[in-house]
Amino acid sequence: MTRCISPWSRGLTILLLSLICGVPPACAMNGGLRLGGVYGLTELKDENGWGLSAFLRAALNPRWQAEFNTGYSRLNGSDYATDLISSEARLLYSTRAGGAWSAHIYTGMGIARFDLITSPPVATIGADATGWSTLLPIGIGLSHPLGRQTTV
């Protein structure tokens, strides 16, 4: 019997092995906290929410980094509120190694546990108030060193 491994499974396996097996001494492992705004994209009237997450990053080389994060977010709207607990694995590419400002792009995969706290008056029939969903994070970011060990 031949078993085929999907590209996503293969990529996640390589990413996790990179984190578990370590990286060369010249490449660092770091972590931190992120706090920021989140905004839902629904058919309802959406409002600003917030999110907090903790992350660990391993440098694969000066430009590539692997990241694992987990966090909590609250999505808000005029007629709803939803709590999200999520975990993601990401691969980041920095456009510049070092310097005053560094931009990066990232993509990854993850899972989220959602819990609808306040339901809209006209809810989708058969929609679960709690459950699990997959995530496909894609984005850009900026960082600026404030010192030897602190970056914003």
PDB file of N, CA and C in Angstrom, residues 46-140:
ATOM      1  N   ASP A  46     -18.844  45.053  11.972  1.00  0.00           N
ATOM      2  CA  ASP A  46     -17.688  44.672  12.773  1.00  0.00           C
ATOM      3  C   ASP A  46     -17.102  45.871  13.498  1.00  0.00           C
ATOM      4  N   GLU A  47     -16.491  45.610  14.653  1.00  0.00           N
ATOM      5  CA  GLU A  47     -15.824  46.637  15.453  1.00  0.00           C
ATOM      6  C   GLU A  47     -14.437  46.145  15.816  1.00  0.00           C
ATOM      7  N   ASN A  48     -13.623  47.041  16.358  1.00  0.00           N
ATOM      8  CA  ASN A  48     -12.275  46.672  16.764  1.00  0.00           C
ATOM      9  C   ASN A  48     -12.299  45.714  17.941  1.00  0.00           C
ATOM     10  N   GLY A  49     -11.396  44.757  17.899  1.00  0.00           N
ATOM     11  CA  GLY A  49     -11.191  43.826  18.995  1.00  0.00           C
ATOM     12  C   GLY A  49      -9.717  43.865  19.380  1.00  0.00           C
ATOM     13  N   TRP A  50      -9.271  42.894  20.146  1.00  0.00           N
ATOM     14  CA  TRP A  50      -7.878  42.847  20.563  1.00  0.00           C
ATOM     15  C   TRP A  50      -7.388  41.406  20.634  1.00  0.00           C
ATOM     16  N   GLY A  51      -6.082  41.250  20.625  1.00  0.00           N
ATOM     17  CA  GLY A  51      -5.492  39.930  20.711  1.00  0.00           C
ATOM     18  C   GLY A  51      -4.166  39.975  21.449  1.00  0.00           C
ATOM     19  N   LEU A  52      -3.842  38.891  22.146  1.00  0.00           N
ATOM     20  CA  LEU A  52      -2.583  38.731  22.856  1.00  0.00           C
ATOM     21  C   LEU A  52      -2.046  37.355  22.523  1.00  0.00           C
ATOM     22  N   SER A  53      -0.781  37.262  22.143  1.00  0.00           N
ATOM     23  CA  SER A  53      -0.189  35.960  21.854  1.00  0.00           C
ATOM     24  C   SER A  53       1.255  35.923  22.319  1.00  0.00           C
ATOM     25  N   ALA A  54       1.723  34.722  22.593  1.00  0.00           N
ATOM     26  CA  ALA A  54       3.120  34.467  22.942  1.00  0.00           C
ATOM     27  C   ALA A  54       3.719  33.669  21.797  1.00  0.00           C
ATOM     28  N   PHE A  55       4.998  33.941  21.487  1.00  0.00           N
ATOM     29  CA  PHE A  55       5.625  33.236  20.374  1.00  0.00           C
ATOM     30  C   PHE A  55       7.055  32.828  20.698  1.00  0.00           C
ATOM     31  N   LEU A  56       7.500  31.774  20.025  1.00  0.00           N
ATOM     32  CA  LEU A  56       8.890  31.323  20.021  1.00  0.00           C
ATOM     33  C   LEU A  56       9.349  31.299  18.582  1.00  0.00           C
ATOM     34  N   ARG A  57      10.554  31.841  18.334  1.00  0.00           N
ATOM     35  CA  ARG A  57      11.112  31.849  16.981  1.00  0.00           C
ATOM     36  C   ARG A  57      12.497  31.238  16.986  1.00  0.00           C
ATOM     37  N   ALA A  58      12.772  30.475  15.948  1.00  0.00           N
ATOM     38  CA  ALA A  58      14.102  29.906  15.742  1.00  0.00           C
ATOM     39  C   ALA A  58      14.617  30.407  14.406  1.00  0.00           C
ATOM     40  N   ALA A  59      15.818  30.983  14.407  1.00  0.00           N
ATOM     41  CA  ALA A  59      16.428  31.454  13.168  1.00  0.00           C
ATOM     42  C   ALA A  59      16.969  30.247  12.409  1.00  0.00           C
ATOM     43  N   LEU A  60      16.522  30.083  11.181  1.00  0.00           N
ATOM     44  CA  LEU A  60      17.009  28.998  10.340  1.00  0.00           C
ATOM     45  C   LEU A  60      18.269  29.431   9.593  1.00  0.00           C
ATOM     46  N   ASN A  61      18.342  30.712   9.269  1.00  0.00           N
ATOM     47  CA  ASN A  61      19.523  31.379   8.713  1.00  0.00           C
ATOM     48  C   ASN A  61      19.279  32.873   8.916  1.00  0.00           C
ATOM     49  N   PRO A  62      20.156  33.768   8.464  1.00  0.00           N
ATOM     50  CA  PRO A  62      19.938  35.191   8.753  1.00  0.00           C
ATOM     51  C   PRO A  62      18.613  35.774   8.233  1.00  0.00           C
ATOM     52  N   ARG A  63      18.013  35.202   7.210  1.00  0.00           N
ATOM     53  CA  ARG A  63      16.764  35.761   6.670  1.00  0.00           C
ATOM     54  C   ARG A  63      15.513  34.943   6.997  1.00  0.00           C
ATOM     55  N   TRP A  64      15.616  33.657   7.204  1.00  0.00           N
ATOM     56  CA  TRP A  64      14.456  32.782   7.434  1.00  0.00           C
ATOM     57  C   TRP A  64      14.339  32.432   8.908  1.00  0.00           C
ATOM     58  N   GLN A  65      13.079  32.466   9.414  1.00  0.00           N
ATOM     59  CA  GLN A  65      12.797  32.080  10.788  1.00  0.00           C
ATOM     60  C   GLN A  65      11.549  31.205  10.830  1.00  0.00           C
ATOM     61  N   ALA A  66      11.551  30.271  11.775  1.00  0.00           N
ATOM     62  CA  ALA A  66      10.369  29.446  12.033  1.00  0.00           C
ATOM     63  C   ALA A  66       9.763  29.940  13.345  1.00  0.00           C
ATOM     64  N   GLU A  67       8.430  30.007  13.400  1.00  0.00           N
ATOM     65  CA  GLU A  67       7.760  30.528  14.594  1.00  0.00           C
ATOM     66  C   GLU A  67       6.599  29.622  14.983  1.00  0.00           C
ATOM     67  N   PHE A  68       6.414  29.461  16.291  1.00  0.00           N
ATOM     68  CA  PHE A  68       5.225  28.823  16.842  1.00  0.00           C
ATOM     69  C   PHE A  68       4.614  29.823  17.808  1.00  0.00           C
ATOM     70  N   ASN A  69       3.305  30.042  17.712  1.00  0.00           N
ATOM     71  CA  ASN A  69       2.655  30.963  18.642  1.00  0.00           C
ATOM     72  C   ASN A  69       1.308  30.429  19.078  1.00  0.00           C
ATOM     73  N   THR A  70       0.868  30.921  20.205  1.00  0.00           N
ATOM     74  CA  THR A  70      -0.455  30.598  20.716  1.00  0.00           C
ATOM     75  C   THR A  70      -0.999  31.848  21.396  1.00  0.00           C
ATOM     76  N   GLY A  71      -2.312  32.051  21.311  1.00  0.00           N
ATOM     77  CA  GLY A  71      -2.851  33.276  21.880  1.00  0.00           C
ATOM     78  C   GLY A  71      -4.359  33.289  22.027  1.00  0.00           C
ATOM     79  N   TYR A  72      -4.829  34.417  22.520  1.00  0.00           N
ATOM     80  CA  TYR A  72      -6.251  34.662  22.757  1.00  0.00           C
ATOM     81  C   TYR A  72      -6.636  35.959  22.055  1.00  0.00           C
ATOM     82  N   SER A  73      -7.794  35.975  21.420  1.00  0.00           N
ATOM     83  CA  SER A  73      -8.313  37.171  20.759  1.00  0.00           C
ATOM     84  C   SER A  73      -9.803  37.303  21.039  1.00  0.00           C
ATOM     85  N   ARG A  74     -10.287  38.531  20.991  1.00  0.00           N
ATOM     86  CA  ARG A  74     -11.718  38.797  21.109  1.00  0.00           C
ATOM     87  C   ARG A  74     -12.136  39.578  19.868  1.00  0.00           C
ATOM     88  N   LEU A  75     -12.999  38.971  19.043  1.00  0.00           N
ATOM     89  CA  LEU A  75     -13.575  39.647  17.880  1.00  0.00           C
ATOM     90  C   LEU A  75     -14.905  40.252  18.307  1.00  0.00           C
ATOM     91  N   ASN A  76     -15.128  41.497  17.930  1.00  0.00           N
ATOM     92  CA  ASN A  76     -16.335  42.218  18.334  1.00  0.00           C
ATOM     93  C   ASN A  76     -17.085  42.765  17.139  1.00  0.00           C
ATOM     94  N   GLY A  77     -18.364  42.877  17.312  1.00  0.00           N
ATOM     95  CA  GLY A  77     -19.230  43.541  16.355  1.00  0.00           C
ATOM     96  C   GLY A  77     -20.367  44.184  17.121  1.00  0.00           C
ATOM     97  N   SER A  78     -21.201  44.937  16.428  1.00  0.00           N
ATOM     98  CA  SER A  78     -22.321  45.585  17.121  1.00  0.00           C
ATOM     99  C   SER A  78     -23.302  44.557  17.677  1.00  0.00           C
ATOM    100  N   ASP A  79     -23.382  43.376  17.039  1.00  0.00           N
ATOM    101  CA  ASP A  79     -24.340  42.348  17.467  1.00  0.00           C
ATOM    102  C   ASP A  79     -23.699  41.034  17.894  1.00  0.00           C
ATOM    103  N   TYR A  80     -22.374  40.979  17.998  1.00  0.00           N
ATOM    104  CA  TYR A  80     -21.741  39.707  18.359  1.00  0.00           C
ATOM    105  C   TYR A  80     -20.421  39.950  19.083  1.00  0.00           C
ATOM    106  N   ALA A  81     -19.957  38.922  19.786  1.00  0.00           N
ATOM    107  CA  ALA A  81     -18.624  38.883  20.391  1.00  0.00           C
ATOM    108  C   ALA A  81     -18.179  37.428  20.365  1.00  0.00           C
ATOM    109  N   THR A  82     -16.949  37.194  19.963  1.00  0.00           N
ATOM    110  CA  THR A  82     -16.414  35.836  19.846  1.00  0.00           C
ATOM    111  C   THR A  82     -15.033  35.764  20.470  1.00  0.00           C
ATOM    112  N   ASP A  83     -14.814  34.772  21.317  1.00  0.00           N
ATOM    113  CA  ASP A  83     -13.495  34.496  21.872  1.00  0.00           C
ATOM    114  C   ASP A  83     -12.801  33.471  20.988  1.00  0.00           C
ATOM    115  N   LEU A  84     -11.516  33.703  20.709  1.00  0.00           N
ATOM    116  CA  LEU A  84     -10.714  32.776  19.907  1.00  0.00           C
ATOM    117  C   LEU A  84      -9.460  32.395  20.675  1.00  0.00           C
ATOM    118  N   ILE A  85      -9.155  31.120  20.726  1.00  0.00           N
ATOM    119  CA  ILE A  85      -7.876  30.632  21.229  1.00  0.00           C
ATOM    120  C   ILE A  85      -7.223  29.937  20.045  1.00  0.00           C
ATOM    121  N   SER A  86      -6.015  30.373  19.683  1.00  0.00           N
ATOM    122  CA  SER A  86      -5.398  29.850  18.468  1.00  0.00           C
ATOM    123  C   SER A  86      -3.948  29.429  18.703  1.00  0.00           C
ATOM    124  N   SER A  87      -3.480  28.521  17.849  1.00  0.00           N
ATOM    125  CA  SER A  87      -2.080  28.105  17.790  1.00  0.00           C
ATOM    126  C   SER A  87      -1.698  28.043  16.325  1.00  0.00           C
ATOM    127  N   GLU A  88      -0.509  28.571  16.006  1.00  0.00           N
ATOM    128  CA  GLU A  88      -0.053  28.623  14.620  1.00  0.00           C
ATOM    129  C   GLU A  88       1.414  28.266  14.515  1.00  0.00           C
ATOM    130  N   ALA A  89       1.784  27.734  13.375  1.00  0.00           N
ATOM    131  CA  ALA A  89       3.183  27.554  12.986  1.00  0.00           C
ATOM    132  C   ALA A  89       3.385  28.436  11.761  1.00  0.00           C
ATOM    133  N   ARG A  90       4.439  29.250  11.781  1.00  0.00           N
ATOM    134  CA  ARG A  90       4.680  30.196  10.690  1.00  0.00           C
ATOM    135  C   ARG A  90       6.115  30.082  10.192  1.00  0.00           C
ATOM    136  N   LEU A  91       6.293  30.467   8.937  1.00  0.00           N
ATOM    137  CA  LEU A  91       7.612  30.612   8.344  1.00  0.00           C
ATOM    138  C   LEU A  91       7.744  32.068   7.925  1.00  0.00           C
ATOM    139  N   LEU A  92       8.786  32.758   8.434  1.00  0.00           N
ATOM    140  CA  LEU A  92       8.988  34.179   8.172  1.00  0.00           C
ATOM    141  C   LEU A  92      10.220  34.397   7.307  1.00  0.00           C
ATOM    142  N   TYR A  93      10.120  35.352   6.407  1.00  0.00           N
ATOM    143  CA  TYR A  93      11.256  35.767   5.584  1.00  0.00           C
ATOM    144  C   TYR A  93      11.502  37.249   5.826  1.00  0.00           C
ATOM    145  N   SER A  94      12.689  37.591   6.333  1.00  0.00           N
ATOM    146  CA  SER A  94      13.051  38.985   6.573  1.00  0.00           C
ATOM    147  C   SER A  94      13.685  39.568   5.323  1.00  0.00           C
ATOM    148  N   THR A  95      13.249  40.770   4.958  1.00  0.00           N
ATOM    149  CA  THR A  95      13.799  41.411   3.768  1.00  0.00           C
ATOM    150  C   THR A  95      15.189  41.952   4.020  1.00  0.00           C
ATOM    151  N   ARG A  96      15.522  42.192   5.281  1.00  0.00           N
ATOM    152  CA  ARG A  96      16.833  42.708   5.641  1.00  0.00           C
ATOM    153  C   ARG A  96      17.279  42.091   6.950  1.00  0.00           C
ATOM    154  N   ALA A  97      18.484  41.591   6.999  1.00  0.00           N
ATOM    155  CA  ALA A  97      19.019  41.046   8.244  1.00  0.00           C
ATOM    156  C   ALA A  97      19.725  42.164   8.996  1.00  0.00           C
ATOM    157  N   GLY A  98      19.234  42.487  10.188  1.00  0.00           N
ATOM    158  CA  GLY A  98      19.841  43.558  10.971  1.00  0.00           C
ATOM    159  C   GLY A  98      19.356  44.924  10.514  1.00  0.00           C
ATOM    160  N   GLY A  99      20.015  45.973  11.006  1.00  0.00           N
ATOM    161  CA  GLY A  99      19.647  47.323  10.600  1.00  0.00           C
ATOM    162  C   GLY A  99      18.626  47.938  11.540  1.00  0.00           C
ATOM    163  N   ALA A 100      18.270  49.186  11.263  1.00  0.00           N
ATOM    164  CA  ALA A 100      17.339  49.917  12.119  1.00  0.00           C
ATOM    165  C   ALA A 100      15.923  49.354  12.032  1.00  0.00           C
ATOM    166  N   TRP A 101      15.414  49.172  10.829  1.00  0.00           N
ATOM    167  CA  TRP A 101      14.083  48.609  10.632  1.00  0.00           C
ATOM    168  C   TRP A 101      14.213  47.352   9.789  1.00  0.00           C
ATOM    169  N   SER A 102      13.406  46.356  10.097  1.00  0.00           N
ATOM    170  CA  SER A 102      13.419  45.124   9.316  1.00  0.00           C
ATOM    171  C   SER A 102      11.971  44.737   9.006  1.00  0.00           C
ATOM    172  N   ALA A 103      11.685  44.513   7.737  1.00  0.00           N
ATOM    173  CA  ALA A 103      10.353  44.061   7.331  1.00  0.00           C
ATOM    174  C   ALA A 103      10.396  42.557   7.119  1.00  0.00           C
ATOM    175  N   HIS A 104       9.264  41.906   7.357  1.00  0.00           N
ATOM    176  CA  HIS A 104       9.184  40.469   7.082  1.00  0.00           C
ATOM    177  C   HIS A 104       7.802  40.121   6.533  1.00  0.00           C
ATOM    178  N   ILE A 105       7.775  39.035   5.796  1.00  0.00           N
ATOM    179  CA  ILE A 105       6.520  38.464   5.321  1.00  0.00           C
ATOM    180  C   ILE A 105       6.419  37.072   5.934  1.00  0.00           C
ATOM    181  N   TYR A 106       5.201  36.601   6.113  1.00  0.00           N
ATOM    182  CA  TYR A 106       5.042  35.281   6.717  1.00  0.00           C
ATOM    183  C   TYR A 106       3.824  34.565   6.177  1.00  0.00           C
ATOM    184  N   THR A 107       3.861  33.266   6.319  1.00  0.00           N
ATOM    185  CA  THR A 107       2.717  32.408   6.039  1.00  0.00           C
ATOM    186  C   THR A 107       2.828  31.190   6.941  1.00  0.00           C
ATOM    187  N   GLY A 108       1.741  30.493   7.105  1.00  0.00           N
ATOM    188  CA  GLY A 108       1.764  29.328   7.977  1.00  0.00           C
ATOM    189  C   GLY A 108       0.431  28.619   7.988  1.00  0.00           C
ATOM    190  N   MET A 109       0.221  27.874   9.058  1.00  0.00           N
ATOM    191  CA  MET A 109      -1.032  27.158   9.247  1.00  0.00           C
ATOM    192  C   MET A 109      -1.283  27.026  10.742  1.00  0.00           C
ATOM    193  N   GLY A 110      -2.565  26.861  11.092  1.00  0.00           N
ATOM    194  CA  GLY A 110      -2.886  26.759  12.500  1.00  0.00           C
ATOM    195  C   GLY A 110      -4.310  26.306  12.739  1.00  0.00           C
ATOM    196  N   ILE A 111      -4.666  26.273  14.006  1.00  0.00           N
ATOM    197  CA  ILE A 111      -6.026  25.905  14.413  1.00  0.00           C
ATOM    198  C   ILE A 111      -6.535  26.950  15.400  1.00  0.00           C
ATOM    199  N   ALA A 112      -7.851  27.057  15.490  1.00  0.00           N
ATOM    200  CA  ALA A 112      -8.469  27.995  16.429  1.00  0.00           C
ATOM    201  C   ALA A 112      -9.702  27.364  17.051  1.00  0.00           C
ATOM    202  N   ARG A 113      -9.891  27.628  18.315  1.00  0.00           N
ATOM    203  CA  ARG A 113     -11.104  27.248  19.039  1.00  0.00           C
ATOM    204  C   ARG A 113     -11.924  28.518  19.206  1.00  0.00           C
ATOM    205  N   PHE A 114     -13.146  28.516  18.687  1.00  0.00           N
ATOM    206  CA  PHE A 114     -13.987  29.708  18.794  1.00  0.00           C
ATOM    207  C   PHE A 114     -15.150  29.454  19.734  1.00  0.00           C
ATOM    208  N   ASP A 115     -15.583  30.514  20.403  1.00  0.00           N
ATOM    209  CA  ASP A 115     -16.708  30.460  21.334  1.00  0.00           C
ATOM    210  C   ASP A 115     -17.497  31.754  21.165  1.00  0.00           C
ATOM    211  N   LEU A 116     -18.671  31.637  20.585  1.00  0.00           N
ATOM    212  CA  LEU A 116     -19.529  32.796  20.345  1.00  0.00           C
ATOM    213  C   LEU A 116     -20.155  33.204  21.678  1.00  0.00           C
ATOM    214  N   ILE A 117     -19.722  34.351  22.205  1.00  0.00           N
ATOM    215  CA  ILE A 117     -20.180  34.836  23.512  1.00  0.00           C
ATOM    216  C   ILE A 117     -21.534  35.522  23.388  1.00  0.00           C
ATOM    217  N   THR A 118     -21.648  36.429  22.413  1.00  0.00           N
ATOM    218  CA  THR A 118     -22.896  37.131  22.148  1.00  0.00           C
ATOM    219  C   THR A 118     -23.317  36.825  20.726  1.00  0.00           C
ATOM    220  N   SER A 119     -24.481  36.266  20.569  1.00  0.00           N
ATOM    221  CA  SER A 119     -24.961  35.859  19.254  1.00  0.00           C
ATOM    222  C   SER A 119     -25.776  36.974  18.606  1.00  0.00           C
ATOM    223  N   PRO A 120     -25.621  37.170  17.290  1.00  0.00           N
ATOM    224  CA  PRO A 120     -26.436  38.181  16.608  1.00  0.00           C
ATOM    225  C   PRO A 120     -27.910  37.790  16.634  1.00  0.00           C
ATOM    226  N   PRO A 121     -28.812  38.771  16.530  1.00  0.00           N
ATOM    227  CA  PRO A 121     -30.245  38.478  16.576  1.00  0.00           C
ATOM    228  C   PRO A 121     -30.689  37.513  15.472  1.00  0.00           C
ATOM    229  N   VAL A 122     -30.104  37.619  14.297  1.00  0.00           N
ATOM    230  CA  VAL A 122     -30.434  36.715  13.199  1.00  0.00           C
ATOM    231  C   VAL A 122     -29.199  35.858  12.940  1.00  0.00           C
ATOM    232  N   ALA A 123     -29.140  34.715  13.600  1.00  0.00           N
ATOM    233  CA  ALA A 123     -27.989  33.828  13.475  1.00  0.00           C
ATOM    234  C   ALA A 123     -28.203  32.844  12.326  1.00  0.00           C
ATOM    235  N   THR A 124     -27.104  32.364  11.775  1.00  0.00           N
ATOM    236  CA  THR A 124     -27.172  31.354  10.717  1.00  0.00           C
ATOM    237  C   THR A 124     -27.737  30.062  11.296  1.00  0.00           C
ATOM    238  N   ILE A 125     -28.738  29.503  10.647  1.00  0.00           N
ATOM    239  CA  ILE A 125     -29.372  28.272  11.119  1.00  0.00           C
ATOM    240  C   ILE A 125     -28.364  27.134  11.037  1.00  0.00           C
ATOM    241  N   GLY A 126     -28.227  26.414  12.130  1.00  0.00           N
ATOM    242  CA  GLY A 126     -27.329  25.257  12.169  1.00  0.00           C
ATOM    243  C   GLY A 126     -25.874  25.591  12.459  1.00  0.00           C
ATOM    244  N   ALA A 127     -25.544  26.870  12.621  1.00  0.00           N
ATOM    245  CA  ALA A 127     -24.157  27.255  12.923  1.00  0.00           C
ATOM    246  C   ALA A 127     -23.850  26.965  14.387  1.00  0.00           C
ATOM    247  N   ASP A 128     -22.689  26.376  14.632  1.00  0.00           N
ATOM    248  CA  ASP A 128     -22.288  26.064  16.004  1.00  0.00           C
ATOM    249  C   ASP A 128     -21.813  27.314  16.728  1.00  0.00           C
ATOM    250  N   ALA A 129     -22.128  27.407  18.013  1.00  0.00           N
ATOM    251  CA  ALA A 129     -21.672  28.533  18.821  1.00  0.00           C
ATOM    252  C   ALA A 129     -20.232  28.326  19.290  1.00  0.00           C
ATOM    253  N   THR A 130     -19.803  27.086  19.390  1.00  0.00           N
ATOM    254  CA  THR A 130     -18.410  26.761  19.730  1.00  0.00           C
ATOM    255  C   THR A 130     -17.919  25.708  18.760  1.00  0.00           C
ATOM    256  N   GLY A 131     -16.625  25.702  18.541  1.00  0.00           N
ATOM    257  CA  GLY A 131     -16.063  24.701  17.641  1.00  0.00           C
ATOM    258  C   GLY A 131     -14.622  24.986  17.286  1.00  0.00           C
ATOM    259  N   TRP A 132     -14.131  24.264  16.298  1.00  0.00           N
ATOM    260  CA  TRP A 132     -12.748  24.359  15.837  1.00  0.00           C
ATOM    261  C   TRP A 132     -12.721  24.809  14.384  1.00  0.00           C
ATOM    262  N   SER A 133     -11.657  25.502  14.010  1.00  0.00           N
ATOM    263  CA  SER A 133     -11.486  25.937  12.634  1.00  0.00           C
ATOM    264  C   SER A 133      -9.991  25.926  12.295  1.00  0.00           C
ATOM    265  N   THR A 134      -9.687  25.836  11.025  1.00  0.00           N
ATOM    266  CA  THR A 134      -8.297  25.928  10.587  1.00  0.00           C
ATOM    267  C   THR A 134      -7.970  27.376  10.243  1.00  0.00           C
ATOM    268  N   LEU A 135      -6.697  27.717  10.328  1.00  0.00           N
ATOM    269  CA  LEU A 135      -6.228  29.062  10.026  1.00  0.00           C
ATOM    270  C   LEU A 135      -5.149  29.001   8.958  1.00  0.00           C
ATOM    271  N   LEU A 136      -5.089  30.015   8.136  1.00  0.00           N
ATOM    272  CA  LEU A 136      -4.018  30.169   7.154  1.00  0.00           C
ATOM    273  C   LEU A 136      -3.492  31.604   7.277  1.00  0.00           C
ATOM    274  N   PRO A 137      -2.585  31.841   8.254  1.00  0.00           N
ATOM    275  CA  PRO A 137      -2.086  33.211   8.435  1.00  0.00           C
ATOM    276  C   PRO A 137      -1.133  33.609   7.312  1.00  0.00           C
ATOM    277  N   ILE A 138      -1.348  34.789   6.778  1.00  0.00           N
ATOM    278  CA  ILE A 138      -0.485  35.377   5.757  1.00  0.00           C
ATOM    279  C   ILE A 138      -0.389  36.854   6.113  1.00  0.00           C
ATOM    280  N   GLY A 139       0.817  37.412   6.101  1.00  0.00           N
ATOM    281  CA  GLY A 139       0.908  38.819   6.454  1.00  0.00           C
ATOM    282  C   GLY A 139       2.289  39.403   6.307  1.00  0.00           C
ATOM    283  N   ILE A 140       2.394  40.651   6.758  1.00  0.00           N
ATOM    284  CA  ILE A 140       3.647  41.376   6.753  1.00  0.00           C
ATOM    285  C   ILE A 140       3.851  41.972   8.142  1.00  0.00           C
TER     286      ILE A 140
END
